[in-house]
Structures are given as structure tokens and as C-alpha cells.
PDB file of C-alpha atoms in Angstrom:
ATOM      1  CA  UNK A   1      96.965 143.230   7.285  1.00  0.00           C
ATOM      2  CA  UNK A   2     100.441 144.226   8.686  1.00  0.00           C
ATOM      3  CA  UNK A   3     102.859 143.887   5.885  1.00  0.00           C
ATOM      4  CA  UNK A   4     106.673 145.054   6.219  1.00  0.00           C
ATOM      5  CA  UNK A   5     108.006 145.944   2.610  1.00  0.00           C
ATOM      6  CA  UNK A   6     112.331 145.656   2.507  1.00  0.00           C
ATOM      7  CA  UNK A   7     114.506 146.127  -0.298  1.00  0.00           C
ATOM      8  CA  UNK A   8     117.297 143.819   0.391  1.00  0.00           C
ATOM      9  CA  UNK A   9     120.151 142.909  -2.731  1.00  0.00           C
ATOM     10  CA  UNK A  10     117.616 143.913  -5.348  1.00  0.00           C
ATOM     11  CA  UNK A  11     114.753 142.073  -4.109  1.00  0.00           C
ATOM     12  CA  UNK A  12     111.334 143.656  -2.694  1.00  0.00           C
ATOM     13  CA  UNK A  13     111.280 141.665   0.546  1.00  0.00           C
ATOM     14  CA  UNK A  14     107.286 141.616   1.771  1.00  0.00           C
ATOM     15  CA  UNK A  15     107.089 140.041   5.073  1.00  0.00           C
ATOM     16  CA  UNK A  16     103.302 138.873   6.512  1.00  0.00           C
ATOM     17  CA  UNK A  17     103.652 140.097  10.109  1.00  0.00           C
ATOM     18  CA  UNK A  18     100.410 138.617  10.893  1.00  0.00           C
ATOM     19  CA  UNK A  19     100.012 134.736  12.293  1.00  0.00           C
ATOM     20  CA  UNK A  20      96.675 134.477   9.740  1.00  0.00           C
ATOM     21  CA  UNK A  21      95.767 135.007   6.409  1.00  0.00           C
ATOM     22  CA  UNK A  22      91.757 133.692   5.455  1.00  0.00           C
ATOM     23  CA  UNK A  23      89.442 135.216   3.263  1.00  0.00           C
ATOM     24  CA  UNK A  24      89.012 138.333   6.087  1.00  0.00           C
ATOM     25  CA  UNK A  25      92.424 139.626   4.624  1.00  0.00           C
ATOM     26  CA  UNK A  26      93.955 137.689   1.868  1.00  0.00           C
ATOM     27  CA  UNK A  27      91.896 140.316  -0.256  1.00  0.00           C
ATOM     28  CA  UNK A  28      93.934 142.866   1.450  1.00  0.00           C
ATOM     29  CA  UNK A  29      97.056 141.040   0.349  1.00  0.00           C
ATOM     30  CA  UNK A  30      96.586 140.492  -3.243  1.00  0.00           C
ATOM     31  CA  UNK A  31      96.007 143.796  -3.461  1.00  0.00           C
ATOM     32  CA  UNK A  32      99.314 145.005  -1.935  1.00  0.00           C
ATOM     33  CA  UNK A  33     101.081 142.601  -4.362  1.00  0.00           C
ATOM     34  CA  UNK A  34      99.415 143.655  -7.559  1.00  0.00           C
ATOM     35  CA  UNK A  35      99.747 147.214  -6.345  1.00  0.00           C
ATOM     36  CA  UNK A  36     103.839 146.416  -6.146  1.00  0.00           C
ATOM     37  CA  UNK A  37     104.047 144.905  -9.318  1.00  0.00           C
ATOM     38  CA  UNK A  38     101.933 147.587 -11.208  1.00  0.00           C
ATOM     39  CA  UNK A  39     104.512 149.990  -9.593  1.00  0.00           C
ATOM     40  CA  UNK A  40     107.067 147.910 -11.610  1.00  0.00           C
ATOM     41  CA  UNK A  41     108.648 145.656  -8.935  1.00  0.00           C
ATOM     42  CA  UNK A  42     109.891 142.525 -10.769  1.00  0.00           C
ATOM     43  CA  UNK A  43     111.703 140.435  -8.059  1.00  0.00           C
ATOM     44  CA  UNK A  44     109.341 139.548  -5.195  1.00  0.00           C
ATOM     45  CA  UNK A  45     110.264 137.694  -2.142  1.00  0.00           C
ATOM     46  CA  UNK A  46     107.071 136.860   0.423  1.00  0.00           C
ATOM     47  CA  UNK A  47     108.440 135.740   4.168  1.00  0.00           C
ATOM     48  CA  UNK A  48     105.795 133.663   5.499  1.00  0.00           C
ATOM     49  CA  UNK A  49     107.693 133.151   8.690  1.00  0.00           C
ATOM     50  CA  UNK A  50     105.549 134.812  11.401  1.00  0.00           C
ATOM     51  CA  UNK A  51     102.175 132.875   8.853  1.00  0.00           C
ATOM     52  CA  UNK A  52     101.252 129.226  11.265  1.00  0.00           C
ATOM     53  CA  UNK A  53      97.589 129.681   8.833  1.00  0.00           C
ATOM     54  CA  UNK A  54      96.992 129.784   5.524  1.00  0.00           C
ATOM     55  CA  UNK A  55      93.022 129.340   3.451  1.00  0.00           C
ATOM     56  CA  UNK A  56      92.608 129.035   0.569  1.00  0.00           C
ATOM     57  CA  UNK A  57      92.024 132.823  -0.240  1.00  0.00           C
ATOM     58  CA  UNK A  58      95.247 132.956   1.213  1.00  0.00           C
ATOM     59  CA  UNK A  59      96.864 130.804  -1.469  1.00  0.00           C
ATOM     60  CA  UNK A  60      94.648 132.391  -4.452  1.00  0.00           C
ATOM     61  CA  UNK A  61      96.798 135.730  -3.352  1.00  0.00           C
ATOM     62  CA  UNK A  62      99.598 134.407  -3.515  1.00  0.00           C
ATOM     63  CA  UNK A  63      98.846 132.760  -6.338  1.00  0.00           C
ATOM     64  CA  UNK A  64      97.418 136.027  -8.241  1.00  0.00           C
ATOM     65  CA  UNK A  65     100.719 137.833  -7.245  1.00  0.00           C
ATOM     66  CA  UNK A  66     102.417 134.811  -9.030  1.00  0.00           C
ATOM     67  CA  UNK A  67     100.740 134.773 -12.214  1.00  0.00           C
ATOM     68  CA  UNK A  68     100.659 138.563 -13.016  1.00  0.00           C
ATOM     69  CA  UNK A  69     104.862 138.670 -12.372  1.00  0.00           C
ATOM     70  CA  UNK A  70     105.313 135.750 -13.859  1.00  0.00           C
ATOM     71  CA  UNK A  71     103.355 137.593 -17.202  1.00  0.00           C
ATOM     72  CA  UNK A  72     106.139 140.434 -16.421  1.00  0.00           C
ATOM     73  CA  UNK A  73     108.612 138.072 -17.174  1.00  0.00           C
ATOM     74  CA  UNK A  74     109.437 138.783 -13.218  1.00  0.00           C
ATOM     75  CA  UNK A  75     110.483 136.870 -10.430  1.00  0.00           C
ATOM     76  CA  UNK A  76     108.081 135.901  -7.347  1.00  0.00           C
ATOM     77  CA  UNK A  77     109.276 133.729  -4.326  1.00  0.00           C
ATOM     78  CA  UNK A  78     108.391 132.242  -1.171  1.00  0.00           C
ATOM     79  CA  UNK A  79     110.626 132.017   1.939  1.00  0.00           C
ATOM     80  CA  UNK A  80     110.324 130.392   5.255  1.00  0.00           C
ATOM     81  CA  UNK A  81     107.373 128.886   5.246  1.00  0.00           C
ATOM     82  CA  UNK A  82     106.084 127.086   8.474  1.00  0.00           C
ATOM     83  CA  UNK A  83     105.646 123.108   8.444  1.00  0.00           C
ATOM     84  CA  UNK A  84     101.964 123.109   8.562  1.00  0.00           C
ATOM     85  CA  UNK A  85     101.649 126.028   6.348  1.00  0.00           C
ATOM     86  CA  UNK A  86     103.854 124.301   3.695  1.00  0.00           C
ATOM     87  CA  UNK A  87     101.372 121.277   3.834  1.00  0.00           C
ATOM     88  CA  UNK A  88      99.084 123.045   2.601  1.00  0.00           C
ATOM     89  CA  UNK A  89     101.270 123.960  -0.780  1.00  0.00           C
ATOM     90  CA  UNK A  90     101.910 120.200  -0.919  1.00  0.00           C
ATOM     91  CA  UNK A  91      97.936 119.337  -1.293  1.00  0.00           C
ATOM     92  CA  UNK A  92      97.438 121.513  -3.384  1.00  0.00           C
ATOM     93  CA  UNK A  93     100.361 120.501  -5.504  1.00  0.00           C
ATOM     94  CA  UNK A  94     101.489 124.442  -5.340  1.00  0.00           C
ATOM     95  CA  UNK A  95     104.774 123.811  -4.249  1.00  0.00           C
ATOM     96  CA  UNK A  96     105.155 123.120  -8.196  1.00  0.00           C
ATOM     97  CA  UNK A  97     104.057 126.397  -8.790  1.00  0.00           C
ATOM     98  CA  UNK A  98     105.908 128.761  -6.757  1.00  0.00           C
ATOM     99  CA  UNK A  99     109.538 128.732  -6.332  1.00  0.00           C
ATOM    100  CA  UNK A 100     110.118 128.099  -2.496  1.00  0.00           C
ATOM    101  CA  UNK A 101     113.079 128.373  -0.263  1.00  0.00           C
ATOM    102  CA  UNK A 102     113.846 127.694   3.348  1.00  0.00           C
ATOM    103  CA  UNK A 103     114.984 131.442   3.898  1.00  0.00           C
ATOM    104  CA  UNK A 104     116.064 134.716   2.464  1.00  0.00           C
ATOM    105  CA  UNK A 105     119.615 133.706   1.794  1.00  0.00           C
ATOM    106  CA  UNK A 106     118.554 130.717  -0.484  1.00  0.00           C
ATOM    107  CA  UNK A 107     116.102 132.628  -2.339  1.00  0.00           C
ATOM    108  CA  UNK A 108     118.944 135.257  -3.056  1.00  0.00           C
ATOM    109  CA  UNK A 109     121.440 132.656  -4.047  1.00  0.00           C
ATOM    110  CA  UNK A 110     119.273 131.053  -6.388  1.00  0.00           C
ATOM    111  CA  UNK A 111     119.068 132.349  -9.655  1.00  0.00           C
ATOM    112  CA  UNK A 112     115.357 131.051 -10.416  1.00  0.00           C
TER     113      UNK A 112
ATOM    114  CA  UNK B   1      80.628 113.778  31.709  1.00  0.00           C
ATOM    115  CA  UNK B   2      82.747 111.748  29.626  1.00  0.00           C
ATOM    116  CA  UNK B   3      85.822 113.412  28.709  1.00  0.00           C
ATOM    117  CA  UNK B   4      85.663 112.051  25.015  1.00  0.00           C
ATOM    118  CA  UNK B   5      82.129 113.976  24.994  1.00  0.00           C
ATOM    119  CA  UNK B   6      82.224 117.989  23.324  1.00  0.00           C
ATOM    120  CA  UNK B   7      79.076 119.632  21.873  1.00  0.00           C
ATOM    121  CA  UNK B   8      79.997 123.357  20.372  1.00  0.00           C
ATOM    122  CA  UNK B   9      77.066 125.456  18.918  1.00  0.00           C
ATOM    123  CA  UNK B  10      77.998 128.841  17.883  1.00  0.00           C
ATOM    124  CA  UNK B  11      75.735 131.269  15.356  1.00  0.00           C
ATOM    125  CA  UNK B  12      77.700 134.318  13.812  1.00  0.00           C
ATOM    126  CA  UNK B  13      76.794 137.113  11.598  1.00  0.00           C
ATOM    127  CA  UNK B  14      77.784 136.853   7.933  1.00  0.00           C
ATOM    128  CA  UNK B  15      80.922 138.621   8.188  1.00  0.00           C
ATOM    129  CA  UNK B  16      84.420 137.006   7.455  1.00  0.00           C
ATOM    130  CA  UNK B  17      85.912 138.603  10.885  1.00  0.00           C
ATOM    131  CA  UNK B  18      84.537 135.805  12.563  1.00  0.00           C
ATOM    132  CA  UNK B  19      86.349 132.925  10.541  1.00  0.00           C
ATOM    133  CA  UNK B  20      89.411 132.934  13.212  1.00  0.00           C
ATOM    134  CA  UNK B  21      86.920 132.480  16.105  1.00  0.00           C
ATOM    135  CA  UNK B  22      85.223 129.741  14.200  1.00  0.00           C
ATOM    136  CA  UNK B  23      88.811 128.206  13.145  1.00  0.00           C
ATOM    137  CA  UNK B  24      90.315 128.299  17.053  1.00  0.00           C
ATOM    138  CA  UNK B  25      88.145 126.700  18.023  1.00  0.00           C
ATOM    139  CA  UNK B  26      88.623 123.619  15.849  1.00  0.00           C
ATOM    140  CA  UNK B  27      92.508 123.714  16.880  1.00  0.00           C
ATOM    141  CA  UNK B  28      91.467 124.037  20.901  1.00  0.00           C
ATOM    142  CA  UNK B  29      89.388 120.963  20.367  1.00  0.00           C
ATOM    143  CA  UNK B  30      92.634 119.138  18.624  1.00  0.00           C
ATOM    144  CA  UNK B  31      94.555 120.031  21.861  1.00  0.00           C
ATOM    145  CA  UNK B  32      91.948 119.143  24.008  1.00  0.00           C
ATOM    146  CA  UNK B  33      91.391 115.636  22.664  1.00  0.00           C
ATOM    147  CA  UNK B  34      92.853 112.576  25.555  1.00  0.00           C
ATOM    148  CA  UNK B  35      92.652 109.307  23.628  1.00  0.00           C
ATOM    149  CA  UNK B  36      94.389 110.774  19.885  1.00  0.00           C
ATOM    150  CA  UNK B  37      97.152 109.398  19.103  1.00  0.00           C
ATOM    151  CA  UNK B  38      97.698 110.671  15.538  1.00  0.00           C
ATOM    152  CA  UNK B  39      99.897 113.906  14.699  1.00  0.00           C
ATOM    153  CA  UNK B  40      98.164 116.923  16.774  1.00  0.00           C
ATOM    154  CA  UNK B  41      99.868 119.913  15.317  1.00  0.00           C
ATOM    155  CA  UNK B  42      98.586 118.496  11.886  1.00  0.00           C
ATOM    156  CA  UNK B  43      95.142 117.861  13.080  1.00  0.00           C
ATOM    157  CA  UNK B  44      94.465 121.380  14.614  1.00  0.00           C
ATOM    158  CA  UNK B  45      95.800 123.145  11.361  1.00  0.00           C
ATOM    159  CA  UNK B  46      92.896 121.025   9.673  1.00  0.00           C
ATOM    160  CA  UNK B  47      90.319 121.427  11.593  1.00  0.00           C
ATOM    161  CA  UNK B  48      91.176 124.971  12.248  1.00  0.00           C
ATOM    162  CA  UNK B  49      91.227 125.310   8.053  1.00  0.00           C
ATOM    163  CA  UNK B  50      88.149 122.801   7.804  1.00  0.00           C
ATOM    164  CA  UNK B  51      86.348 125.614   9.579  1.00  0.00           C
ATOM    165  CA  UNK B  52      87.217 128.469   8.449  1.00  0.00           C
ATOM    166  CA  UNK B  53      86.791 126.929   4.892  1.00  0.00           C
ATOM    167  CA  UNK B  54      83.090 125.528   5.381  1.00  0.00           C
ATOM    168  CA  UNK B  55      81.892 128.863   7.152  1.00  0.00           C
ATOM    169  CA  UNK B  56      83.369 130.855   3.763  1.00  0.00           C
ATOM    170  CA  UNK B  57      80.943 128.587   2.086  1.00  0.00           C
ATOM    171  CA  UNK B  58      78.493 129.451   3.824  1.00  0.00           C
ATOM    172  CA  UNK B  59      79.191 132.933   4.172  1.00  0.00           C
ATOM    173  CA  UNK B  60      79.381 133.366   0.243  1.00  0.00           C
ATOM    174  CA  UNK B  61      76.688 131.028  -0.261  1.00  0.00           C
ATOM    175  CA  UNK B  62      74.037 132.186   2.214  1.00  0.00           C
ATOM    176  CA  UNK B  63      74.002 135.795   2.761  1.00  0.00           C
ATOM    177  CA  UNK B  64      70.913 136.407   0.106  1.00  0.00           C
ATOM    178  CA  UNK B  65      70.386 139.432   2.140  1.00  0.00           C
ATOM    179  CA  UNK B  66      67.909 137.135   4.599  1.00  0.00           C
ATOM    180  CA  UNK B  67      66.744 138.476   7.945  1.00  0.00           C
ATOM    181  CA  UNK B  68      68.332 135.407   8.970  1.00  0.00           C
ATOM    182  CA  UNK B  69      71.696 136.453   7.769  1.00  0.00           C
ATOM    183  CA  UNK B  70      73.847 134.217  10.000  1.00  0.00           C
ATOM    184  CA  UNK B  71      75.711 131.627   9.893  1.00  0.00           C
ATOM    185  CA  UNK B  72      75.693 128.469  12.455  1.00  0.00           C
ATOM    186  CA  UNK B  73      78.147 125.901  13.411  1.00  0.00           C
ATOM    187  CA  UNK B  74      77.735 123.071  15.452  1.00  0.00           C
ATOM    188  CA  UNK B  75      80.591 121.084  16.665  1.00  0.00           C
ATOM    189  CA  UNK B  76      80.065 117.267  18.257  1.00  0.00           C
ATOM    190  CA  UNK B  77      82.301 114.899  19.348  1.00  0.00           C
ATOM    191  CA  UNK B  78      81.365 112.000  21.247  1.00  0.00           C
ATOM    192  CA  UNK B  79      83.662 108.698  21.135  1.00  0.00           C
ATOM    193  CA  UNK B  80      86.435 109.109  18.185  1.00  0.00           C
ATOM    194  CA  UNK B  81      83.433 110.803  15.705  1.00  0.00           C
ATOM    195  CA  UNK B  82      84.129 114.428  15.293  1.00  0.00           C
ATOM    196  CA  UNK B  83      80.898 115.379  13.512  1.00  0.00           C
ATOM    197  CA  UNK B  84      81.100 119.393  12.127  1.00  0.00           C
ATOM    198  CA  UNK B  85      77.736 121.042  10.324  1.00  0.00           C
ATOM    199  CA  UNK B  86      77.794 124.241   8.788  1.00  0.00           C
ATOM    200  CA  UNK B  87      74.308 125.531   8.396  1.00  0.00           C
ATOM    201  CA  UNK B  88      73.226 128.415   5.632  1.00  0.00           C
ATOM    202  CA  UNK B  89      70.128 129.946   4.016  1.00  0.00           C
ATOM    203  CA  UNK B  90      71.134 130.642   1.300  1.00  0.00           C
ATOM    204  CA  UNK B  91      70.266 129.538  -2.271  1.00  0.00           C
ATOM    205  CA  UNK B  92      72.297 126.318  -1.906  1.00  0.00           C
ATOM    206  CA  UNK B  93      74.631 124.785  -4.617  1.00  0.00           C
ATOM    207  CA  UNK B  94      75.189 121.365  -5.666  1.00  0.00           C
ATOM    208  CA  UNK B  95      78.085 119.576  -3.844  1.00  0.00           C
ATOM    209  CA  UNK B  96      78.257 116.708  -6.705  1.00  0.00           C
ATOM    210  CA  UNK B  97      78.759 119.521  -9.819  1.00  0.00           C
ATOM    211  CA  UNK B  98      81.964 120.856  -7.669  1.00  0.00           C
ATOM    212  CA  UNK B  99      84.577 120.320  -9.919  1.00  0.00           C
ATOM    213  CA  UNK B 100      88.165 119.032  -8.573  1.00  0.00           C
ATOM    214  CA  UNK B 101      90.804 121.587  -9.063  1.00  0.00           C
ATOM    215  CA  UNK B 102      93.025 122.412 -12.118  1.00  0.00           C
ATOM    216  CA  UNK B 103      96.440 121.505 -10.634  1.00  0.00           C
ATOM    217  CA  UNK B 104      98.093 121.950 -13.958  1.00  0.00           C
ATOM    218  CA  UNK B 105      96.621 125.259 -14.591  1.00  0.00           C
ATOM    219  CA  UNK B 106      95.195 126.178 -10.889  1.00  0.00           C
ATOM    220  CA  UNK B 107      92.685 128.951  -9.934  1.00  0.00           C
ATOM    221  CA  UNK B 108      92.880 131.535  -7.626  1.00  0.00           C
ATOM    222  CA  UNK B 109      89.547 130.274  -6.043  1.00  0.00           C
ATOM    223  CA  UNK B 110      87.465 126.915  -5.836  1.00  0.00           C
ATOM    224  CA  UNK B 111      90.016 125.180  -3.618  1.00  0.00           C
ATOM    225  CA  UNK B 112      87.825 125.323  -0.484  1.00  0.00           C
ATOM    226  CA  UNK B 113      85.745 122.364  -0.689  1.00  0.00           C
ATOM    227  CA  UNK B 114      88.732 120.304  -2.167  1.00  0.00           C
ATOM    228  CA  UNK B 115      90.932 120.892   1.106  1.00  0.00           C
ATOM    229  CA  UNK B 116      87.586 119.862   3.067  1.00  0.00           C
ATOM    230  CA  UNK B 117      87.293 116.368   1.603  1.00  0.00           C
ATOM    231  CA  UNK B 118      90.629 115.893   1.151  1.00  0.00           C
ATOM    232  CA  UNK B 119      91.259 116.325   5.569  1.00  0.00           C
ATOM    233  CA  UNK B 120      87.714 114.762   6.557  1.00  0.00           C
ATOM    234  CA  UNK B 121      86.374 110.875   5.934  1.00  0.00           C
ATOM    235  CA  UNK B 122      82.941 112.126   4.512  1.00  0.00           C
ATOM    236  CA  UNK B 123      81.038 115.485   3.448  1.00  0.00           C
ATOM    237  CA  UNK B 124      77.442 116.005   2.624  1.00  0.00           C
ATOM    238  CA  UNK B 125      75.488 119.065   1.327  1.00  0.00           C
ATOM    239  CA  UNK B 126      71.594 118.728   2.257  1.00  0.00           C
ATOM    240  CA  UNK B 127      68.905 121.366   1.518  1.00  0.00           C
ATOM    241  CA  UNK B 128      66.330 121.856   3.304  1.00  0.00           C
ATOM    242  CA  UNK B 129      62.956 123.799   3.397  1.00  0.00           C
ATOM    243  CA  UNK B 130      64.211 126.696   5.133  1.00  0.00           C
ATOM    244  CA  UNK B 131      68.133 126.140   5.023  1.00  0.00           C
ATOM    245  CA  UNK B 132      71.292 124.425   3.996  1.00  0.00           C
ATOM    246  CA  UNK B 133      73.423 121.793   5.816  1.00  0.00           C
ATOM    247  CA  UNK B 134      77.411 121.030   5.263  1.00  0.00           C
ATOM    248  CA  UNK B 135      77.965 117.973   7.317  1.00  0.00           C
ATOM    249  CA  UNK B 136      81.474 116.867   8.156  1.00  0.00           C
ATOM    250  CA  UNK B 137      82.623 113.843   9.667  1.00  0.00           C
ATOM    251  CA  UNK B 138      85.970 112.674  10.558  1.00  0.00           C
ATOM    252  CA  UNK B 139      86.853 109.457  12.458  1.00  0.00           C
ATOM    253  CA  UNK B 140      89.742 110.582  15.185  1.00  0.00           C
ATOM    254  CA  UNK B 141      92.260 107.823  15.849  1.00  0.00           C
TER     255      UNK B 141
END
């Protein structure tokens, strides 16, 4: 999986460079997240703008990456998600879950 | 041939590389359709995801380390009946004892069949002597 990892106003910015995450490589990605947080980053943003597919791997990764900062008393956040993409979040009631903003600049503007 | 008329039969190892061949083509045949009317972005996205979730299924499901160990998906379309089956040889599971997801408290996995039924008008699980079928129908408008 190509990942791109920023540090941008006190956030660790990961942005998905690739256009698909399934089960092939969301394993991939869960384990880059809970790799970061073990290494003791607390304030995660994910950019899922480049992302037009998400499974449902995908979402358990993100998911996974939610729960274990959340249990860190950390921060985890999505940005820029695509329209189709964010359907999916909606189905699966998800968008309750994660906090989710339209880009970078909300997400760093809102305190959570 | 009638334009309305697509028959796709495709066999692939049990490997989850293969689950974005098996997805594209769903969201070709969404672009390809003449006579839909309905939202085609949306459509593609859940036929592409239908897919790619039913051949995880199977993929998880049926590998039992068979000299069969492949998966195959047949695609038909004829009129506005978009008819997908997913076939495996594996073991086989009980589609009826699938629970529903825990929205209030949700999983990392066991979402895959939920976003199936919740995109397509009916879905069956049939064993049979030798293998397993996941049938999938929607009704295109």
C-alpha cells in the first residue's frame, strides 16, 4: 500500500495514495496505523482523497486504528472522503463513529 | 445480440489480488448498461463492492486447501435482471445464522454480507454435492 505519513500543526497526517483499499491491502493498513500509535502518535488524521473504493476490510482498519487511539485517550480523524466512499460510512452507520471532515483545515480547526 | 444481453464467466485462484479484477468488472458493466436510468456512479461502486465482497466470501470460505482451489464468478444480465453467482468448495456456512451487524458497538469484520443484501433485491447461499453457490440478483431500473 502507498501511504504518505506528514506531520502538519501537531497532527500525523497519513494520506492513502492508492485509489483501492479491499481485503488485498487493508491488512497492510491496519498495520501501519497500529504500528503509529504503538510508537505513541495520539492525533491521527487519514486523507482518503485519492480512495474512490472502500470494502469492508477497508473499514475494519480504519475502524481498528479508531478503537485502539480512542483507548489512548487519542484523537483519530477522517478527511476528504470521496462521495461514494462516504456512502459507504453512511450504511454502515460509521459516520457516527469516526469524526469526519471535508478537509485538513476543518479537522485542524476542530477541537474533537 | 441484444445490447441489454452480457454473460461474464471468470474462474480465479484463491488469492485476494484478484478482487479488483473481479470488482472492475462489475463497475464496466454499470457504465456499459443503455436503458438505466438510476444513479450510475452509485451503481458501479456497488456492484464493484458487491464483488469484491462475495469473492472474499468465497475466498475465506472455500480455500480448504482443495485441488480445486479457485474461485468462479459468473456474471448475467439479460433484460433489467443482473443475476451475479459466486461459486466455492469450500465447507459452506449458513447464510440464515449470519448475524446483522452491531452498529452500536461495530466489529472490525462481518460487514460483508450485510453491504451485499443491503445493495442487491435478493441473496441465496445453496450447497451442493461438490460446491457452494452465492446467488445475487438485482433488478436494474
Amino acid at each position: 500500500m502507498n501511504l504518505n505519513l506528514e506531520k502538519i500543526n501537531g497532527f500525523s497526517v497519513l494520506t492513502i495514495q492508492d485509489e483501492r483499499i479491499d481485503a488485498h491491502n487493508s491488512g497492510e493498513l491496519k498495520e501501519y496505523l497500529l504500528q503509529m500509535i504503538e510508537g505513541g502518535d495520539k492525533q491521527i488524521i487519514v486523507q482518503l482523497g485519492h480512495v474512490r473504493f472502500i470494502d469492508s476490510s477497508g473499514l475494519g482498519a480504519l475502524l481498528s486504528g479508531n478503537k485502539h487511539i480512542v483507548a489512548k485517550s487519542g484523537r483519530f480523524a477522517l478527511a476528504n472522503i470521496q462521495k461514494q466512499v462516504l456512502s459507504m460510512f453512511e450504511l454502515t452507520r460509521l459516520n457516527r463513529v469516526f469524526e469526519i471532515y471535508a478537509d485538513l483545515n476543518e479537522a485542524f480547526s476542530n477541537e474533537g | 445480440m441484444c445490447s441489454s444481453f452480457i454473460q461474464v464467466d471468470v474462474v480465479i485462484q484463491t488469492q485476494t489480488k484478484y478482487l479488483d479484477l473481479i470488482g472492475s468488472i462489475g463497475e464496466r458493466i454499470a457504465k456499459e448498461l443503455d436503458n438505466f436510468t438510476g444513479d450510475r456512479a452509485a451503481l458501479a461502486y456497488q456492484l464493484n463492492l458487491v464483488l469484491t465482497e462475495a469473492t472474499v466470501n468465497a475466498i475465506k470460505h472455500g480455500c480448504d486447501n482443495a485441488p480445486q482451489n479457485c474461485v468462479r464468478v459468473t456474471i448475467h444480465l439479460q433484460e433489467n435482471e443482473l443475476n451475479i453467482k459466486v461459486f466455492d468448495h469450500g465447507q459452506g456456512f449458513d447464510l440464515e445464522t449470519v448475524p446483522l451487524p452491531d452498529f452500536e458497538h461495530p466489529g472490525e469484520s462481518g460487514m460483508g454480507l450485510f453491504l451485499i443484501r443491503s445493495y442487491m433485491d435478493s441473496v441465496t447461499y445453496t450447497r451442493q454435492s461438490d460446491y457452494n453457490v452465492l446467488e445475487i440478483i438485482k433488478h436494474l431500473k
